[in-house]
Coordinates of C-alpha atoms in Angstrom, one line a residue:
M1 CA 11.6 -14.6 9.1
K2 CA 11.8 -13.6 12.8
R3 CA 14.7 -11.3 11.9
A4 CA 12.5 -9.9 9.2
T5 CA 9.7 -9.3 11.7
L6 CA 12.1 -7.3 13.8
L7 CA 13.1 -5.2 10.8
L8 CA 9.5 -4.7 9.8
S9 CA 8.8 -3.5 13.3
L10 CA 11.6 -0.9 12.9
L11 CA 10.1 0.0 9.6
L12 CA 6.7 0.8 11.1
A13 CA 7.9 3.7 13.2
S14 CA 11.1 5.3 11.8
A15 CA 12.4 8.8 11.8
L16 CA 15.9 10.5 11.8
P17 CA 17.9 13.4 10.5
A18 CA 19.5 13.2 7.1
S19 CA 23.1 13.2 8.6
A20 CA 22.7 9.5 9.5
A21 CA 22.4 8.6 5.8
D22 CA 26.2 7.9 5.3
R23 CA 26.3 4.5 6.8
L24 CA 23.4 3.2 4.8
E25 CA 24.8 4.6 1.6
Q26 CA 28.0 2.7 2.3
W27 CA 26.1 -0.5 3.0
Y28 CA 24.1 -0.1 -0.3
N29 CA 27.3 -0.2 -2.2
L30 CA 28.0 -3.7 -0.7
M31 CA 24.6 -5.1 -1.8
P32 CA 24.7 -8.7 -3.1
K33 CA 24.1 -8.9 -6.8
D34 CA 20.9 -11.0 -6.6
T35 CA 19.2 -8.7 -4.1
A36 CA 15.4 -8.8 -4.6
G37 CA 14.4 -6.6 -1.7
V38 CA 15.8 -4.2 0.9
I39 CA 14.5 -3.1 4.4
A40 CA 16.4 -0.2 5.8
V41 CA 16.2 2.0 8.9
R42 CA 18.6 4.9 9.2
N43 CA 18.8 5.5 12.9
T44 CA 16.9 3.4 15.5
P45 CA 17.2 5.8 18.5
E46 CA 15.7 8.6 16.4
L47 CA 13.0 6.2 15.3
L48 CA 11.9 5.6 18.9
A49 CA 12.2 9.3 19.9
D50 CA 10.0 10.4 16.9
W51 CA 7.6 7.6 17.5
D52 CA 7.1 8.9 21.1
K53 CA 6.2 12.3 19.7
S54 CA 4.0 11.1 17.0
S55 CA 0.2 11.3 16.9
Y56 CA 0.0 7.5 16.8
A57 CA 1.9 7.0 20.1
K58 CA -0.1 9.8 21.8
F59 CA -3.4 8.3 20.6
M60 CA -2.5 4.9 22.1
Q61 CA -1.9 6.7 25.5
D62 CA -5.3 8.3 25.4
D63 CA -7.8 6.9 28.0
E64 CA -10.4 6.2 25.4
A65 CA -7.9 4.4 23.2
K66 CA -6.7 2.4 26.1
R67 CA -10.2 1.2 27.0
W68 CA -10.8 0.4 23.3
M69 CA -7.6 -1.7 23.0
A70 CA -7.9 -3.3 26.4
P71 CA -8.7 -6.8 25.0
M72 CA -5.2 -7.0 23.3
R73 CA -3.6 -6.5 26.7
K74 CA -5.7 -9.1 28.5
E75 CA -2.6 -11.2 29.1
G76 CA -0.6 -8.2 30.3
D77 CA 1.3 -7.4 27.0
T78 CA 0.3 -6.3 23.6
P79 CA 0.7 -9.0 20.9
W80 CA 3.9 -7.4 19.5
D81 CA 5.4 -7.1 23.0
K82 CA 4.6 -10.7 23.7
F83 CA 6.2 -11.8 20.4
F84 CA 9.4 -9.9 21.2
K85 CA 9.6 -11.2 24.8
D86 CA 9.1 -14.7 23.5
H87 CA 11.8 -14.4 20.8
Y88 CA 14.3 -11.7 21.9
G89 CA 13.9 -11.6 25.7
T90 CA 12.4 -8.1 26.0
G91 CA 9.4 -6.2 24.7
M92 CA 9.4 -4.5 21.3
Y93 CA 10.4 -1.0 22.5
D94 CA 13.1 -2.3 24.9
T95 CA 14.5 -4.5 22.2
L96 CA 14.7 -1.7 19.7
K97 CA 16.4 0.6 22.3
D98 CA 19.4 -1.7 22.1
Y99 CA 20.0 -1.0 18.4
P100 CA 22.1 2.2 18.4
G101 CA 22.1 3.2 14.7
A102 CA 21.4 2.1 11.2
V103 CA 20.0 -1.3 10.2
V104 CA 19.6 -2.9 6.7
S105 CA 18.6 -6.3 5.5
F106 CA 19.1 -7.6 1.9
L107 CA 16.7 -10.3 0.7
V108 CA 18.7 -12.4 -1.9
L109 CA 16.8 -14.8 -4.1
N110 CA 17.6 -17.0 -7.0
D111 CA 14.3 -18.8 -7.1
F112 CA 10.8 -18.0 -5.8
A113 CA 10.9 -21.4 -4.0
E114 CA 13.5 -19.9 -1.6
F115 CA 10.9 -17.4 -0.4
G116 CA 9.7 -19.7 2.3
K117 CA 9.9 -19.7 6.1
N118 CA 13.4 -18.5 6.3
P119 CA 14.5 -17.0 2.9
P120 CA 18.2 -16.2 2.2
N121 CA 19.0 -12.8 3.6
V122 CA 21.9 -10.9 5.1
S123 CA 21.6 -8.0 7.5
L124 CA 23.9 -5.3 8.9
C125 CA 23.5 -3.2 12.1
E126 CA 25.7 -0.7 13.9
L127 CA 26.9 -1.8 17.3
G128 CA 27.8 1.5 18.9
G129 CA 28.9 -0.1 22.2
K130 CA 25.8 -2.3 22.3
Q131 CA 27.4 -5.6 21.2
K132 CA 26.6 -7.4 24.5
E133 CA 22.9 -6.4 24.4
I134 CA 22.4 -7.3 20.7
E135 CA 24.2 -10.6 21.1
A136 CA 21.9 -11.4 24.1
H137 CA 18.9 -10.9 21.8
K138 CA 20.5 -13.3 19.2
A139 CA 21.0 -15.9 21.9
A140 CA 17.4 -15.5 23.1
E141 CA 16.2 -15.9 19.5
V142 CA 18.1 -19.2 19.2
E143 CA 16.7 -20.5 22.6
A144 CA 13.2 -19.6 21.5
E145 CA 13.6 -21.5 18.3
K146 CA 14.9 -24.6 20.2
K147 CA 11.4 -24.9 21.8
D148 CA 10.0 -25.8 18.3
N149 CA 13.2 -27.4 16.9
A150 CA 15.0 -29.5 19.5
S151 CA 17.7 -30.4 16.9
L152 CA 18.9 -26.8 16.6
K153 CA 22.5 -26.4 17.7
L154 CA 24.7 -23.4 18.1
S155 CA 28.3 -23.6 17.1
S156 CA 31.3 -21.4 16.3
T157 CA 33.4 -21.4 13.1
D158 CA 36.0 -19.2 11.4
I159 CA 35.2 -17.5 8.1
G160 CA 37.8 -15.3 6.6
G161 CA 39.5 -14.8 10.0
V162 CA 36.2 -13.8 11.7
S163 CA 34.5 -15.9 14.4
V164 CA 30.9 -16.7 13.2
Q165 CA 28.1 -18.1 15.4
I166 CA 25.8 -20.5 13.4
A167 CA 22.5 -21.9 14.6
T168 CA 21.3 -24.8 12.5
S169 CA 19.7 -28.2 12.8
G170 CA 22.0 -29.5 10.0
D171 CA 25.6 -29.4 9.1
P172 CA 27.2 -25.9 9.9
A173 CA 29.1 -26.2 6.6
D174 CA 25.8 -26.3 4.7
D175 CA 24.5 -23.0 3.2
A176 CA 21.1 -22.7 4.8
C177 CA 20.8 -22.1 8.6
F178 CA 18.3 -20.7 11.0
T179 CA 20.5 -17.8 11.8
S180 CA 24.2 -16.8 12.0
W181 CA 26.0 -13.7 13.2
A182 CA 29.5 -12.2 13.3
I183 CA 31.3 -9.0 14.3
V184 CA 33.4 -7.0 11.8
G185 CA 34.6 -3.7 13.3
D186 CA 31.6 -1.9 14.7
V187 CA 29.1 -3.8 12.5
M188 CA 27.2 -7.0 13.3
I189 CA 26.4 -9.2 10.3
E190 CA 23.4 -11.6 10.5
S191 CA 22.4 -14.1 7.8
T192 CA 20.4 -17.2 7.1
S193 CA 23.0 -18.2 4.5
R194 CA 26.6 -19.2 5.0
K195 CA 27.5 -18.0 1.4
L196 CA 26.0 -14.6 2.1
M197 CA 27.8 -14.5 5.4
E198 CA 31.1 -15.3 3.7
Y199 CA 30.3 -12.7 1.0
M200 CA 29.5 -9.9 3.5
I201 CA 32.5 -10.5 5.7
G202 CA 34.7 -10.1 2.7
A203 CA 32.8 -7.0 1.5
L204 CA 33.0 -5.3 4.8
K205 CA 36.7 -6.0 5.4
N206 CA 37.6 -4.9 1.8
G207 CA 35.1 -2.0 1.6
A208 CA 33.8 -3.4 -1.7
G209 CA 31.5 -6.1 -2.9
D210 CA 29.7 -7.2 -6.1
P211 CA 29.7 -4.6 -8.9
P212 CA 26.8 -2.2 -8.5
G213 CA 23.7 -3.4 -10.3
V214 CA 20.3 -2.0 -11.2
A215 CA 19.2 -2.3 -7.6
R216 CA 21.9 0.2 -6.5
E217 CA 20.7 2.5 -9.4
H218 CA 17.1 2.2 -8.2
L219 CA 18.0 3.2 -4.7
T220 CA 19.9 6.3 -5.9
R221 CA 16.9 7.4 -8.0
I222 CA 14.4 6.7 -5.2
G223 CA 16.5 8.9 -3.0
Q224 CA 16.4 11.7 -5.5
I225 CA 12.6 11.5 -5.9
T226 CA 11.8 11.3 -2.2
N227 CA 14.4 13.9 -1.0
G228 CA 16.7 11.4 0.6
G229 CA 14.9 8.1 0.6
G230 CA 13.1 8.7 3.8
D231 CA 14.0 7.6 7.3
M232 CA 13.0 4.0 6.5
M233 CA 12.5 2.1 3.3
L234 CA 11.0 -1.1 2.0
Y235 CA 12.2 -1.7 -1.6
F236 CA 11.4 -4.4 -4.1
N237 CA 13.6 -5.0 -7.2
G238 CA 11.1 -5.4 -10.1
V239 CA 13.8 -6.5 -12.5
K240 CA 14.8 -9.4 -10.3
M241 CA 11.2 -10.3 -9.5
L242 CA 10.4 -10.4 -13.2
E243 CA 13.4 -12.6 -13.8
L244 CA 12.2 -15.0 -11.1
G245 CA 8.6 -14.9 -12.3
E246 CA 9.6 -15.8 -15.9
K247 CA 11.8 -18.6 -14.6
M248 CA 8.9 -20.0 -12.6
I249 CA 6.5 -19.6 -15.6
A250 CA 8.9 -21.4 -17.9
A251 CA 9.2 -24.3 -15.5
E252 CA 5.4 -24.6 -15.4
E253 CA 5.1 -24.4 -19.1
K254 CA 7.7 -27.2 -19.5
K255 CA 5.8 -29.3 -17.1
K256 CA 2.6 -28.8 -19.1
Q257 CA 4.4 -29.8 -22.3
D258 CA 5.8 -32.9 -20.6
D259 CA 2.3 -33.9 -19.5
N260 CA 1.2 -33.4 -23.2
K261 CA -2.5 -32.9 -22.4
P262 CA -4.0 -30.7 -25.1
A263 CA -7.2 -28.7 -24.2
A264 CA -10.4 -29.9 -25.8
G265 CA -12.4 -27.6 -28.2
M266 CA -11.5 -24.0 -29.1
N267 CA -8.3 -23.1 -27.3
F268 CA -6.9 -19.6 -27.5
N269 CA -3.9 -20.8 -25.4
I270 CA -3.2 -17.5 -23.7
K271 CA 0.0 -18.1 -21.8
P272 CA 0.9 -16.3 -18.5
K273 CA 3.9 -14.7 -20.4
Q274 CA 1.5 -13.1 -22.8
I275 CA -0.5 -11.6 -20.0
M276 CA 2.7 -10.3 -18.4
D277 CA 3.8 -8.8 -21.7
M278 CA 0.3 -7.3 -22.2
L279 CA 0.3 -5.6 -18.8
G280 CA 3.9 -4.4 -19.4
A281 CA 5.3 -6.3 -16.4
Q282 CA 8.8 -5.7 -17.7
E283 CA 8.3 -1.9 -17.3
L284 CA 7.9 -2.2 -13.5
Q285 CA 11.5 -1.7 -12.6
A286 CA 11.2 -1.1 -8.8
V287 CA 8.7 -0.3 -6.1
A288 CA 9.6 1.4 -2.9
F289 CA 7.8 2.5 0.3
T290 CA 9.5 5.2 2.3
V291 CA 8.4 6.8 5.6
E292 CA 9.6 9.8 7.5
L293 CA 8.2 11.0 10.9
Q294 CA 9.0 14.4 12.2
D295 CA 7.6 16.6 15.0
A296 CA 5.8 18.8 12.5
Q297 CA 4.7 16.2 9.8
S298 CA 4.6 12.5 8.9
R299 CA 5.0 11.5 5.3
M300 CA 5.0 8.3 3.3
D301 CA 5.9 7.9 -0.4
V302 CA 5.2 5.1 -2.8
T303 CA 7.6 5.2 -5.7
I304 CA 7.3 3.1 -8.9
L305 CA 10.2 3.2 -11.3
H306 CA 9.7 2.5 -15.0
P307 CA 11.2 3.3 -18.4
Q308 CA 10.3 6.5 -20.0
K309 CA 7.1 6.5 -22.0
P310 CA 5.7 3.2 -20.7
T311 CA 3.0 1.5 -22.8
G312 CA 1.6 -1.1 -20.3
I313 CA -0.6 -0.7 -17.3
L314 CA 1.7 1.9 -15.7
S315 CA 0.9 4.2 -18.5
I316 CA -2.7 4.6 -17.4
M317 CA -1.5 5.5 -13.8
R318 CA 0.3 8.6 -15.1
G319 CA -1.3 12.1 -15.1
T320 CA -1.5 14.2 -18.2
S321 CA -0.4 17.5 -16.6
N322 CA 1.1 18.9 -13.4
E323 CA -1.2 21.9 -13.3
V324 CA -4.2 21.1 -11.0
T325 CA -7.1 23.5 -10.2
L326 CA -8.8 22.8 -6.9
P327 CA -12.6 22.8 -7.6
S328 CA -14.3 25.2 -5.2
F329 CA -17.6 23.4 -5.5
I330 CA -16.5 20.5 -3.3
P331 CA -18.1 21.2 0.0
A332 CA -16.4 21.3 3.4
G333 CA -17.0 18.6 5.9
I334 CA -17.0 15.6 3.6
L335 CA -14.9 12.5 4.0
T336 CA -12.6 12.5 1.0
A337 CA -12.1 14.6 -2.1
S338 CA -9.5 14.5 -4.9
V339 CA -8.8 16.0 -8.3
A340 CA -6.4 14.7 -11.0
R341 CA -5.4 15.3 -14.5
M342 CA -6.1 12.2 -16.6
D343 CA -7.3 11.8 -20.2
F344 CA -9.7 9.0 -20.6
G345 CA -9.2 8.9 -24.4
T346 CA -5.5 8.1 -23.8
V347 CA -6.4 5.5 -21.2
Y348 CA -8.9 3.9 -23.7
D349 CA -6.1 3.8 -26.4
A350 CA -3.7 2.3 -23.9
I351 CA -6.1 -0.5 -22.9
L352 CA -6.9 -1.4 -26.5
G353 CA -3.1 -1.4 -27.1
M354 CA -2.6 -3.9 -24.3
I355 CA -5.5 -6.1 -25.5
S356 CA -4.1 -6.2 -29.0
K357 CA -1.1 -8.1 -27.6
L358 CA -3.3 -11.1 -26.8
G359 CA -3.5 -12.3 -30.4
P360 CA -6.7 -14.0 -31.6
M361 CA -8.5 -13.1 -28.3
A362 CA -7.9 -9.4 -29.0
M363 CA -9.7 -9.8 -32.4
M364 CA -12.8 -11.1 -30.6
V365 CA -12.8 -8.2 -28.2
T366 CA -12.1 -5.4 -30.7
M367 CA -14.7 -6.9 -33.1
Q368 CA -17.4 -6.4 -30.5
I369 CA -16.7 -2.7 -30.0
P370 CA -18.2 -1.5 -33.4
Q371 CA -21.3 -3.6 -32.8
L372 CA -21.7 -2.2 -29.3
E373 CA -21.3 1.4 -30.6
A374 CA -23.9 0.8 -33.3
Q375 CA -26.4 -0.3 -30.7
M376 CA -25.7 2.7 -28.4
G377 CA -25.6 5.2 -31.3
F378 CA -22.3 6.9 -30.5
K379 CA -18.5 6.2 -30.7
I380 CA -16.9 5.5 -27.3
R381 CA -13.6 7.0 -28.1
D382 CA -14.7 10.0 -30.2
D383 CA -18.1 11.0 -28.8
L384 CA -18.0 10.0 -25.1
F385 CA -14.4 10.2 -24.1
G386 CA -13.7 12.8 -26.8
S387 CA -16.3 15.2 -25.2
L388 CA -14.5 15.1 -21.8
S389 CA -11.5 17.1 -20.7
D390 CA -8.7 15.6 -18.6
E391 CA -9.9 16.8 -15.2
I392 CA -11.4 14.2 -12.9
I393 CA -12.8 14.6 -9.4
Q394 CA -13.7 12.1 -6.8
V395 CA -15.7 12.8 -3.7
Q396 CA -16.9 10.4 -1.0
D397 CA -18.9 10.9 2.2
G398 CA -20.6 8.5 4.7
D399 CA -20.0 6.6 7.8
G400 CA -19.2 3.1 6.5
T401 CA -22.8 2.0 6.6
K402 CA -24.4 4.6 4.4
D403 CA -22.0 5.8 1.7
S404 CA -22.3 8.4 -1.1
Q405 CA -19.7 8.8 -3.8
V406 CA -19.4 11.2 -6.8
M407 CA -17.1 11.0 -9.8
G408 CA -16.9 14.2 -11.9
F409 CA -15.5 14.8 -15.3
K410 CA -14.9 18.3 -16.8
V411 CA -16.8 18.7 -20.0
K412 CA -15.0 19.8 -23.2
D413 CA -17.9 19.5 -25.7
A414 CA -21.3 19.7 -24.1
D415 CA -23.3 19.0 -27.3
K416 CA -21.3 15.9 -28.2
L417 CA -21.5 14.6 -24.6
G418 CA -25.3 15.2 -24.5
G419 CA -25.8 13.1 -27.6
A420 CA -23.7 10.2 -26.2
L421 CA -25.7 10.4 -22.9
E422 CA -29.0 10.2 -24.8
G423 CA -27.7 7.2 -26.7
L424 CA -26.6 5.6 -23.4
K425 CA -30.1 6.2 -21.9
R426 CA -31.8 4.5 -24.9
F427 CA -29.4 1.6 -24.7
A428 CA -30.1 1.1 -21.0
G429 CA -33.8 1.4 -21.5
A430 CA -33.8 -1.3 -24.1
G431 CA -32.2 -3.8 -21.8
F432 CA -32.1 -3.8 -18.0
G433 CA -33.7 -0.5 -16.8
A434 CA -34.5 3.1 -17.5
F435 CA -33.3 6.5 -16.3
E436 CA -35.8 8.5 -14.3
E437 CA -35.4 12.3 -14.3
S438 CA -35.7 14.6 -11.3
D439 CA -35.0 18.3 -10.7
F440 CA -32.7 19.7 -8.0
L441 CA -32.0 23.4 -7.9
G442 CA -32.5 23.6 -11.7
F443 CA -30.2 20.7 -12.4
T444 CA -31.5 17.5 -14.0
I445 CA -30.6 14.3 -12.1
N446 CA -31.0 11.1 -14.1
T447 CA -31.4 8.0 -11.8
L448 CA -31.0 4.5 -13.1
K449 CA -34.0 2.4 -12.2
T450 CA -33.2 -1.3 -13.0
T451 CA -35.6 -4.1 -13.5
Q452 CA -34.3 -5.7 -10.4
T453 CA -34.7 -4.2 -6.9
A454 CA -31.8 -2.0 -5.9
N455 CA -31.0 -0.5 -2.6
A456 CA -29.6 3.0 -1.9
A457 CA -26.1 1.7 -1.5
T458 CA -26.0 0.6 -5.2
E459 CA -28.1 3.4 -6.7
I460 CA -26.5 5.1 -9.8
A461 CA -27.3 8.5 -11.1
Y462 CA -25.7 11.2 -13.3
C463 CA -26.1 14.9 -13.9
N464 CA -24.7 16.8 -16.8
T465 CA -24.3 20.4 -15.6
G466 CA -22.9 21.5 -18.9
K467 CA -19.5 22.1 -17.3
Y468 CA -19.2 18.8 -15.5
L469 CA -20.5 15.3 -15.8
L470 CA -21.2 14.1 -12.3
I471 CA -21.9 10.4 -11.7
S472 CA -23.3 9.4 -8.3
I473 CA -23.0 5.9 -6.6
G474 CA -25.0 5.2 -3.5
T475 CA -27.2 7.8 -1.9
Q476 CA -27.4 11.2 -3.7
D477 CA -26.5 13.3 -0.6
T478 CA -23.0 14.2 -1.8
L479 CA -24.2 14.9 -5.3
K480 CA -26.8 17.3 -4.0
K481 CA -24.2 19.0 -1.8
I482 CA -21.9 19.6 -4.8
L483 CA -24.8 20.8 -6.9
G484 CA -25.8 23.1 -4.0
R485 CA -22.3 24.7 -4.0
M486 CA -22.4 25.0 -7.8
K487 CA -25.6 26.9 -7.5
D488 CA -24.5 29.0 -4.5
P489 CA -20.7 28.9 -3.8
S490 CA -20.9 30.9 -0.6
G491 CA -19.2 29.4 2.5
P492 CA -16.0 27.3 2.7
S493 CA -15.0 24.5 0.4
I494 CA -13.0 21.5 1.6
W495 CA -9.8 23.3 0.4
D496 CA -10.4 26.3 2.6
D497 CA -9.8 24.4 5.9
A498 CA -6.8 25.8 7.8
H499 CA -5.4 22.3 8.3
V500 CA -5.8 21.4 4.7
Q501 CA -4.2 24.8 3.6
N502 CA -1.2 23.9 5.7
L503 CA -0.9 20.4 4.2
L504 CA -1.1 22.0 0.7
S505 CA 1.7 24.4 1.6
L506 CA 4.0 21.5 2.7
A507 CA 3.5 19.2 -0.2
P508 CA 5.9 19.4 -3.1
K509 CA 4.4 21.3 -6.1
N510 CA 3.8 20.1 -9.7
Y511 CA 1.5 17.2 -8.8
S512 CA -0.8 15.7 -11.4
G513 CA -3.4 14.9 -8.7
V514 CA -4.1 15.9 -5.1
G515 CA -6.6 14.7 -2.5
V516 CA -7.6 15.3 1.1
A517 CA -9.3 13.0 3.6
D518 CA -10.6 13.4 7.1
A519 CA -8.1 11.0 8.6
G520 CA -9.9 10.8 12.0
R521 CA -13.2 9.8 10.4
L522 CA -11.5 7.3 8.1
L523 CA -9.8 5.6 11.1
N524 CA -13.1 5.5 13.0
M525 CA -14.7 3.8 10.0
V526 CA -11.9 1.3 9.9
A527 CA -12.4 0.7 13.6
T528 CA -16.1 0.3 13.1
A529 CA -15.5 -2.2 10.3
A530 CA -13.0 -4.1 12.4
A531 CA -15.4 -4.2 15.4
A532 CA -18.2 -5.5 13.1
L533 CA -15.9 -8.3 11.7
E534 CA -14.8 -9.3 15.2
S535 CA -18.4 -9.3 16.5
K536 CA -19.5 -11.5 13.6
A537 CA -16.5 -13.9 14.1
G538 CA -17.3 -14.0 17.8
G539 CA -21.0 -14.7 17.2
K540 CA -20.1 -17.6 14.8
A541 CA -17.6 -19.0 17.3
A542 CA -20.0 -18.8 20.2
A543 CA -22.9 -20.3 18.1
A544 CA -20.7 -23.2 17.0
K545 CA -19.7 -23.8 20.6
K546 CA -23.3 -23.9 21.8
K547 CA -24.3 -26.1 18.9
G548 CA -25.2 -29.7 19.8
P549 CA -27.8 -31.9 21.6
G550 CA -29.6 -30.0 24.4
K551 CA -27.9 -26.7 23.6
K552 CA -29.9 -23.6 22.8
A553 CA -28.8 -21.4 19.8
L554 CA -27.6 -17.9 20.6
A555 CA -30.2 -15.2 20.4
P556 CA -29.5 -12.5 17.7
E557 CA -28.7 -9.9 20.4
E558 CA -26.2 -12.3 22.0
S559 CA -24.5 -13.0 18.7
A560 CA -24.2 -9.2 18.0
T561 CA -22.4 -8.5 21.3
T562 CA -20.2 -11.5 21.6
A563 CA -16.5 -10.5 21.3
A564 CA -14.4 -12.5 18.8
P565 CA -12.0 -14.9 20.4
G566 CA -8.6 -13.2 20.6
G567 CA -10.0 -9.9 19.4
W568 CA -7.9 -6.8 19.9
F569 CA -10.6 -4.2 20.4
D570 CA -13.7 -3.7 22.6
S571 CA -16.4 -2.5 20.2
S572 CA -18.5 -1.1 23.0
A573 CA -15.6 1.3 23.9
R574 CA -14.6 2.6 20.5
P575 CA -13.2 6.2 20.7
S576 CA -15.4 9.0 19.5
N577 CA -15.0 10.8 16.2
E578 CA -13.7 13.8 18.1
T579 CA -10.9 11.7 19.7
F580 CA -9.8 10.3 16.3
Q581 CA -10.0 13.8 14.8
R582 CA -7.9 15.3 17.6
Y583 CA -4.9 13.1 16.9
F584 CA -5.1 12.5 13.2
G585 CA -6.7 15.5 11.5
S586 CA -6.5 15.4 7.7
L587 CA -4.5 13.3 5.3
L588 CA -3.2 14.8 2.1
S589 CA -2.3 12.7 -0.9
A590 CA -0.6 13.8 -4.1
S591 CA 0.6 12.0 -7.2
Y592 CA 3.5 12.9 -9.4
S593 CA 4.3 11.7 -12.9
H594 CA 8.1 12.0 -13.3
P595 CA 9.6 11.0 -16.7
D596 CA 10.8 7.7 -15.3
A597 CA 8.6 7.2 -12.2
I598 CA 5.2 7.4 -10.6
Q599 CA 5.2 8.8 -7.0
M600 CA 2.3 8.8 -4.5
H601 CA 3.0 11.1 -1.6
Y602 CA 1.0 11.0 1.7
L603 CA 1.3 13.7 4.3
T604 CA -0.3 14.4 7.7
T605 CA 0.4 17.0 10.4
P606 CA -0.6 16.7 14.1
V607 CA -3.7 18.5 15.3
E608 CA -2.6 18.5 18.9
K609 CA 1.0 18.8 20.1

């Protein structure tokens, strides 16, 4: 797994020109047949160069950020540099500098039980005149492992006419080992499996390996969708994962049958395989994360491959249209906003279709629906969802301690929706609360008042404007801002911001949903939450340490300011909102519904250069 850690580190900061793609494409053609996952980086030097130019690297060099992250350097090195020095002899950046080109690792599994500390994998990297340096890192990795495993031995053997170094605590002829490496031409092969090492030596020498399988097809399609597959990629083979999952479930079911312990009472006996079939697990063919860093933009894509016209859970993730109108009533200056095309009637049908695959349990669920509809006085599918169009908006604002969210649904039939809402109000009033009406700028806001005491963070309200049904969760600040812009649309909306306009111009068109977020504020909220967790952990640790005869408990103010042991951040030195905003600006997200895939696209551009 240490080799995987190195590859994941490469993964976190990669970027390079498309001309470097050839070597990876060649290696993909040599992929072992049982490949379950792939980590790939196209060009390590470009990775480091683009990282140096990125907003993330510049932020970490800012004086405010340095003070905030000082605790993680209390021993002189950051945690990742310490790990690399301990295992490869030099810090992370200096280690990666010795990798002159492309790197790929294939995770090859025949059983989930193999996915342990050191799963079977085989990796390839270009040498480019850096053989001595890279072999030094491998030797340092072996020496580091010897500190925990004194029986580890390094030996040399011949495989297919190639000298192979094998580090293992067992017999070098066995398949599993800690690590092994060999040089074929200008490529280093590394593996934790002798069989995979033998396979890859032959594949590289012959220029051909196992016949291309679905994984190779997946990588080709992912490259088409993401305009080249990105500068780095993390891929999971859903077909292989399903095969391994079904194998594991079958083994568990056999064990239960062997135990022969029938359940007492009514037993619907819903098996894991039924749940997988209900959710459409077999439709999830592949998942890939791709990243590309450039001077002008940073992008990440999440791509899910599936068959055309899926019927499982993936079907409800797909938009209904690629024509999206940006609502002008969403105000500027809020935290996040998004709009998507999704039909709730179709989602409702898909959910009932999935439930129907559960057999007798499905009958119990579906039998309850008519009874519930009779009590509410309207049909869920026809009257509620049937009165709404397929445009959904989501807006959120707040600082992490006081949040305000609004979901909006475009109205198709105002009269039908009004009747359904009145029935819902009567149903709620007969049970656990009542809706209280209030007026705001001529709009009626209905706030749910429950029989139990509720705070502002959980307050629920709705407003039917005739054109949109707006549902508010938390404080009503955001709801009132939206209603204010509906009443008087003067001034800018969130979409009018120059930075957001630039992001929209860079994103591929024909999306089924698009959103924008204040990335600086989001990161500050994450930092605030992390500081609160560290402070809480530090307070508990200090309280536990003080506990005992003759020891006084910590005062509340002491507990609140105690740093967590091993914490990475100084909560008292957290950078300002302005600093986060200066480096990270806005984040745009867009979703695409291809005939055979769902794509989620994330894009940022630097505020300062």
